[in-house]
Amino acid sequence: MRIPESELILNPDGSVYHLNLLPEHISDTIITVGDPNRVALVSQYFDSMEVQVQRREFITHTGYYKGKRITVVSTGIGTGNIDIVLNELDALVNIDLVNRTVNEEKIHLHIIRIGTSGTIQESIPLGSHLVTEYAIGLDSLMHFYPLVQTGYETTICEALQQTLNLGFQPYCVRGSDILREQLGYDLVPGHTVTCPGFYAPQGRELRLGLKIENLMPLLQKFTVMEENIDGFILTNFEMETAALYALGRMLEHEVISLNAIVANRFSYNFHPTTDQVIDDLIRKTLDRLALTS
Ligand code: R1P
Ligand code: URA
């Protein structure tokens, strides 16, 4: 079936609408970062650079690191942007952009988020590197996609909805086991809450009050009273991971989220040298990616 021009918009040079990329511009190993300035902080370590493209907040660099072809792309902030980035990256590898048809043979991308995050648990210190096992989305993106969740994931969502007395159901998705083992084997394991904002949705109060007043303590103490979910706790906040995991599952890509912990919401501290924490995570991830096939 041909995908119409209005549904998959291409630029005059045939590149995808927002990312401004052609299929040959990307590797099947892709690092995503929120901050556009972080793209160069990753690609500065490339041995050679092949592609540099920018449109809006989406900067893409593709190059080689120790013989491995890697693409790094900025997503900007939030799950709305993740909707664009994941759909367009997938279109680049799984849709014939000339004939506008879905390819029969699917390519499965490896997508690694390197992002910053705030911990909600006292036991996870500033400067930690955390790998997300389950991500729970409090945003509305999955109200519009037919995401299939496991029984375990659904139980967590229902329990969290009850605990926070939410008028909607969150979504919960497990990330890639393969990538977690390859890249995050010695990182702090955690379960991440993806929020639709930085302030009230993460319990931060400046001049406005909070509708869910006790959001932070409720999340800090959240557990599920079911035998197979015993010991499940939420560890950190950020703003993209659940959407990456959910779209990754539906589009059949391997996705993992690696988090540099820069804020501690339990002790109310912010890391004095966040650039170092992020740089350490970037170099660790690149070295581990270079060892993968
Ligand atoms: C908020 O400051 C931003 O930081 C985190 C959040 O997910 C959000 O995007 O990630 P990045 O550092 O990758 O942008
Ligand atoms: N990013 C977030 O979304 N929250 C934090 O607390 C820190 C980084």
JSON list of N, CA and C and ligand atoms in Angstrom, two decimals, residues 32-36 38 75-79 113-118 192-195 197-199 202 204 237-241 257-260 262 270 278, ligand 1:
[
{"chain": "A", "resi": 32, "resn": "THR", "atom": "N", "xyz": [20.71, 8.49, 21.02]},
{"chain": "A", "resi": 32, "resn": "THR", "atom": "CA", "xyz": [19.88, 9.69, 21.10]},
{"chain": "A", "resi": 32, "resn": "THR", "atom": "C", "xyz": [20.27, 10.49, 22.35]},
{"chain": "A", "resi": 33, "resn": "VAL", "atom": "N", "xyz": [20.29, 11.80, 22.20]},
{"chain": "A", "resi": 33, "resn": "VAL", "atom": "CA", "xyz": [20.55, 12.70, 23.34]},
{"chain": "A", "resi": 33, "resn": "VAL", "atom": "C", "xyz": [19.47, 13.78, 23.30]},
{"chain": "A", "resi": 34, "resn": "GLY", "atom": "N", "xyz": [19.12, 14.31, 24.45]},
{"chain": "A", "resi": 34, "resn": "GLY", "atom": "CA", "xyz": [18.09, 15.35, 24.45]},
{"chain": "A", "resi": 34, "resn": "GLY", "atom": "C", "xyz": [18.65, 16.68, 23.95]},
{"chain": "A", "resi": 35, "resn": "ASP", "atom": "N", "xyz": [19.78, 17.06, 24.51]},
{"chain": "A", "resi": 35, "resn": "ASP", "atom": "CA", "xyz": [20.36, 18.37, 24.25]},
{"chain": "A", "resi": 35, "resn": "ASP", "atom": "C", "xyz": [21.11, 18.39, 22.90]},
{"chain": "A", "resi": 36, "resn": "PRO", "atom": "N", "xyz": [20.72, 19.28, 21.97]},
{"chain": "A", "resi": 36, "resn": "PRO", "atom": "CA", "xyz": [21.42, 19.34, 20.68]},
{"chain": "A", "resi": 36, "resn": "PRO", "atom": "C", "xyz": [22.93, 19.55, 20.84]},
{"chain": "A", "resi": 38, "resn": "ARG", "atom": "N", "xyz": [24.78, 18.24, 22.96]},
{"chain": "A", "resi": 38, "resn": "ARG", "atom": "CA", "xyz": [25.42, 17.00, 23.39]},
{"chain": "A", "resi": 38, "resn": "ARG", "atom": "C", "xyz": [25.84, 16.13, 22.20]},
{"chain": "A", "resi": 75, "resn": "THR", "atom": "N", "xyz": [17.18, 14.73, 20.24]},
{"chain": "A", "resi": 75, "resn": "THR", "atom": "CA", "xyz": [15.72, 14.62, 20.18]},
{"chain": "A", "resi": 75, "resn": "THR", "atom": "C", "xyz": [15.02, 15.87, 20.71]},
{"chain": "A", "resi": 76, "resn": "GLY", "atom": "N", "xyz": [15.78, 16.76, 21.39]},
{"chain": "A", "resi": 76, "resn": "GLY", "atom": "CA", "xyz": [15.08, 17.79, 22.15]},
{"chain": "A", "resi": 76, "resn": "GLY", "atom": "C", "xyz": [14.42, 17.14, 23.35]},
{"chain": "A", "resi": 77, "resn": "ILE", "atom": "N", "xyz": [13.53, 17.90, 23.99]},
{"chain": "A", "resi": 77, "resn": "ILE", "atom": "CA", "xyz": [12.92, 17.42, 25.24]},
{"chain": "A", "resi": 77, "resn": "ILE", "atom": "C", "xyz": [11.51, 16.88, 24.99]},
{"chain": "A", "resi": 78, "resn": "GLY", "atom": "N", "xyz": [11.20, 15.74, 25.60]},
{"chain": "A", "resi": 78, "resn": "GLY", "atom": "CA", "xyz": [9.82, 15.31, 25.70]},
{"chain": "A", "resi": 78, "resn": "GLY", "atom": "C", "xyz": [9.42, 14.20, 24.74]},
{"chain": "A", "resi": 79, "resn": "THR", "atom": "N", "xyz": [8.30, 13.55, 25.09]},
{"chain": "A", "resi": 79, "resn": "THR", "atom": "CA", "xyz": [7.86, 12.38, 24.32]},
{"chain": "A", "resi": 79, "resn": "THR", "atom": "C", "xyz": [7.23, 12.76, 22.99]},
{"chain": "A", "resi": 113, "resn": "ARG", "atom": "N", "xyz": [19.63, 5.72, 24.41]},
{"chain": "A", "resi": 113, "resn": "ARG", "atom": "CA", "xyz": [19.50, 7.09, 24.92]},
{"chain": "A", "resi": 113, "resn": "ARG", "atom": "C", "xyz": [20.61, 7.35, 25.94]},
{"chain": "A", "resi": 114, "resn": "ILE", "atom": "N", "xyz": [21.33, 8.46, 25.78]},
{"chain": "A", "resi": 114, "resn": "ILE", "atom": "CA", "xyz": [22.25, 8.93, 26.82]},
{"chain": "A", "resi": 114, "resn": "ILE", "atom": "C", "xyz": [21.68, 10.25, 27.31]},
{"chain": "A", "resi": 115, "resn": "GLY", "atom": "N", "xyz": [21.07, 10.22, 28.50]},
{"chain": "A", "resi": 115, "resn": "GLY", "atom": "CA", "xyz": [20.36, 11.41, 28.97]},
{"chain": "A", "resi": 115, "resn": "GLY", "atom": "C", "xyz": [20.68, 11.73, 30.41]},
{"chain": "A", "resi": 116, "resn": "THR", "atom": "N", "xyz": [20.20, 12.88, 30.86]},
{"chain": "A", "resi": 116, "resn": "THR", "atom": "CA", "xyz": [20.33, 13.23, 32.26]},
{"chain": "A", "resi": 116, "resn": "THR", "atom": "C", "xyz": [19.03, 12.88, 32.99]},
{"chain": "A", "resi": 117, "resn": "SER", "atom": "N", "xyz": [19.12, 12.77, 34.30]},
{"chain": "A", "resi": 117, "resn": "SER", "atom": "CA", "xyz": [17.96, 12.31, 35.06]},
{"chain": "A", "resi": 117, "resn": "SER", "atom": "C", "xyz": [18.10, 12.69, 36.52]},
{"chain": "A", "resi": 118, "resn": "GLY", "atom": "N", "xyz": [16.97, 12.73, 37.21]},
{"chain": "A", "resi": 118, "resn": "GLY", "atom": "CA", "xyz": [16.97, 12.99, 38.65]},
{"chain": "A", "resi": 118, "resn": "GLY", "atom": "C", "xyz": [16.56, 11.74, 39.39]},
{"chain": "A", "resi": 192, "resn": "THR", "atom": "N", "xyz": [12.32, 3.68, 35.60]},
{"chain": "A", "resi": 192, "resn": "THR", "atom": "CA", "xyz": [12.30, 5.12, 35.37]},
{"chain": "A", "resi": 192, "resn": "THR", "atom": "C", "xyz": [10.89, 5.65, 35.13]},
{"chain": "A", "resi": 193, "resn": "VAL", "atom": "N", "xyz": [10.58, 6.79, 35.73]},
{"chain": "A", "resi": 193, "resn": "VAL", "atom": "CA", "xyz": [9.29, 7.45, 35.47]},
{"chain": "A", "resi": 193, "resn": "VAL", "atom": "C", "xyz": [9.52, 8.54, 34.43]},
{"chain": "A", "resi": 194, "resn": "THR", "atom": "N", "xyz": [8.83, 8.43, 33.31]},
{"chain": "A", "resi": 194, "resn": "THR", "atom": "CA", "xyz": [8.92, 9.42, 32.24]},
{"chain": "A", "resi": 194, "resn": "THR", "atom": "C", "xyz": [7.76, 10.41, 32.41]},
{"chain": "A", "resi": 195, "resn": "CYS", "atom": "N", "xyz": [8.12, 11.68, 32.60]},
{"chain": "A", "resi": 195, "resn": "CYS", "atom": "CA", "xyz": [7.11, 12.68, 32.97]},
{"chain": "A", "resi": 195, "resn": "CYS", "atom": "C", "xyz": [6.81, 13.63, 31.81]},
{"chain": "A", "resi": 197, "resn": "GLY", "atom": "N", "xyz": [6.61, 16.72, 31.85]},
{"chain": "A", "resi": 197, "resn": "GLY", "atom": "CA", "xyz": [7.05, 18.05, 32.23]},
{"chain": "A", "resi": 197, "resn": "GLY", "atom": "C", "xyz": [8.17, 17.92, 33.25]},
{"chain": "A", "resi": 198, "resn": "PHE", "atom": "N", "xyz": [8.83, 19.02, 33.53]},
{"chain": "A", "resi": 198, "resn": "PHE", "atom": "CA", "xyz": [9.99, 19.02, 34.43]},
{"chain": "A", "resi": 198, "resn": "PHE", "atom": "C", "xyz": [9.61, 19.47, 35.83]},
{"chain": "A", "resi": 199, "resn": "TYR", "atom": "N", "xyz": [8.59, 20.32, 35.92]},
{"chain": "A", "resi": 199, "resn": "TYR", "atom": "CA", "xyz": [8.25, 20.93, 37.22]},
{"chain": "A", "resi": 199, "resn": "TYR", "atom": "C", "xyz": [7.14, 20.14, 37.93]},
{"chain": "A", "resi": 202, "resn": "GLN", "atom": "N", "xyz": [7.12, 16.42, 37.91]},
{"chain": "A", "resi": 202, "resn": "GLN", "atom": "CA", "xyz": [8.18, 15.77, 38.68]},
{"chain": "A", "resi": 202, "resn": "GLN", "atom": "C", "xyz": [8.17, 16.25, 40.13]},
{"chain": "A", "resi": 204, "resn": "ARG", "atom": "N", "xyz": [8.08, 19.30, 41.32]},
{"chain": "A", "resi": 204, "resn": "ARG", "atom": "CA", "xyz": [8.81, 20.54, 41.63]},
{"chain": "A", "resi": 204, "resn": "ARG", "atom": "C", "xyz": [7.81, 21.68, 41.76]},
{"chain": "A", "resi": 237, "resn": "PHE", "atom": "N", "xyz": [13.51, 10.09, 37.51]},
{"chain": "A", "resi": 237, "resn": "PHE", "atom": "CA", "xyz": [12.63, 10.87, 36.62]},
{"chain": "A", "resi": 237, "resn": "PHE", "atom": "C", "xyz": [13.41, 11.33, 35.39]},
{"chain": "A", "resi": 238, "resn": "GLU", "atom": "N", "xyz": [12.78, 11.31, 34.27]},
{"chain": "A", "resi": 238, "resn": "GLU", "atom": "CA", "xyz": [13.25, 12.02, 33.08]},
{"chain": "A", "resi": 238, "resn": "GLU", "atom": "C", "xyz": [12.06, 12.21, 32.15]},
{"chain": "A", "resi": 239, "resn": "MET", "atom": "N", "xyz": [12.30, 12.46, 30.86]},
{"chain": "A", "resi": 239, "resn": "MET", "atom": "CA", "xyz": [11.17, 12.88, 30.03]},
{"chain": "A", "resi": 239, "resn": "MET", "atom": "C", "xyz": [11.04, 12.21, 28.65]},
{"chain": "A", "resi": 240, "resn": "GLU", "atom": "N", "xyz": [11.79, 11.12, 28.41]},
{"chain": "A", "resi": 240, "resn": "GLU", "atom": "CA", "xyz": [11.71, 10.47, 27.09]},
{"chain": "A", "resi": 240, "resn": "GLU", "atom": "C", "xyz": [11.63, 8.94, 27.10]},
{"chain": "A", "resi": 241, "resn": "THR", "atom": "N", "xyz": [12.17, 8.31, 28.13]},
{"chain": "A", "resi": 241, "resn": "THR", "atom": "CA", "xyz": [12.46, 6.87, 28.04]},
{"chain": "A", "resi": 241, "resn": "THR", "atom": "C", "xyz": [11.24, 6.00, 27.74]},
{"chain": "A", "resi": 257, "resn": "SER", "atom": "N", "xyz": [17.88, 2.89, 27.71]},
{"chain": "A", "resi": 257, "resn": "SER", "atom": "CA", "xyz": [18.07, 4.25, 28.21]},
{"chain": "A", "resi": 257, "resn": "SER", "atom": "C", "xyz": [19.12, 4.24, 29.32]},
{"chain": "A", "resi": 258, "resn": "LEU", "atom": "N", "xyz": [20.17, 5.04, 29.10]},
{"chain": "A", "resi": 258, "resn": "LEU", "atom": "CA", "xyz": [21.25, 5.18, 30.09]},
{"chain": "A", "resi": 258, "resn": "LEU", "atom": "C", "xyz": [21.18, 6.60, 30.67]},
{"chain": "A", "resi": 259, "resn": "ASN", "atom": "N", "xyz": [21.17, 6.68, 31.96]},
{"chain": "A", "resi": 259, "resn": "ASN", "atom": "CA", "xyz": [20.89, 7.96, 32.63]},
{"chain": "A", "resi": 259, "resn": "ASN", "atom": "C", "xyz": [22.05, 8.41, 33.50]},
{"chain": "A", "resi": 260, "resn": "ALA", "atom": "N", "xyz": [22.50, 9.65, 33.27]},
{"chain": "A", "resi": 260, "resn": "ALA", "atom": "CA", "xyz": [23.49, 10.27, 34.16]},
{"chain": "A", "resi": 260, "resn": "ALA", "atom": "C", "xyz": [22.68, 10.98, 35.25]},
{"chain": "A", "resi": 262, "resn": "VAL", "atom": "N", "xyz": [21.95, 13.55, 37.70]},
{"chain": "A", "resi": 262, "resn": "VAL", "atom": "CA", "xyz": [22.48, 14.89, 37.98]},
{"chain": "A", "resi": 262, "resn": "VAL", "atom": "C", "xyz": [21.74, 15.59, 39.13]},
{"chain": "A", "resi": 270, "resn": "PHE", "atom": "N", "xyz": [21.94, 19.07, 43.52]},
{"chain": "A", "resi": 270, "resn": "PHE", "atom": "CA", "xyz": [22.22, 19.03, 42.09]},
{"chain": "A", "resi": 270, "resn": "PHE", "atom": "C", "xyz": [23.72, 18.85, 41.92]},
{"chain": "A", "resi": 278, "resn": "ILE", "atom": "N", "xyz": [28.20, 13.24, 32.50]},
{"chain": "A", "resi": 278, "resn": "ILE", "atom": "CA", "xyz": [27.69, 12.90, 31.17]},
{"chain": "A", "resi": 278, "resn": "ILE", "atom": "C", "xyz": [28.83, 12.41, 30.27]},
{"chain": "B", "resi": 1, "resn": "R1P", "atom": "C1", "xyz": [15.17, 18.07, 31.21]},
{"chain": "B", "resi": 1, "resn": "R1P", "atom": "O1", "xyz": [16.13, 18.91, 31.71]},
{"chain": "B", "resi": 1, "resn": "R1P", "atom": "C2", "xyz": [15.73, 17.15, 30.14]},
{"chain": "B", "resi": 1, "resn": "R1P", "atom": "O2", "xyz": [16.84, 16.40, 30.68]},
{"chain": "B", "resi": 1, "resn": "R1P", "atom": "C3", "xyz": [16.61, 15.00, 30.55]},
{"chain": "B", "resi": 1, "resn": "R1P", "atom": "C4", "xyz": [15.10, 14.91, 30.46]},
{"chain": "B", "resi": 1, "resn": "R1P", "atom": "O3", "xyz": [14.69, 13.68, 29.93]},
{"chain": "B", "resi": 1, "resn": "R1P", "atom": "C5", "xyz": [14.72, 16.12, 29.65]},
{"chain": "B", "resi": 1, "resn": "R1P", "atom": "O4", "xyz": [14.85, 15.91, 28.29]},
{"chain": "B", "resi": 1, "resn": "R1P", "atom": "O5", "xyz": [17.23, 14.39, 29.45]},
{"chain": "B", "resi": 1, "resn": "R1P", "atom": "P1", "xyz": [18.30, 15.07, 28.45]},
{"chain": "B", "resi": 1, "resn": "R1P", "atom": "O6", "xyz": [19.43, 15.51, 29.30]},
{"chain": "B", "resi": 1, "resn": "R1P", "atom": "O7", "xyz": [18.72, 14.01, 27.49]},
{"chain": "B", "resi": 1, "resn": "R1P", "atom": "O8", "xyz": [17.62, 16.20, 27.72]}
]
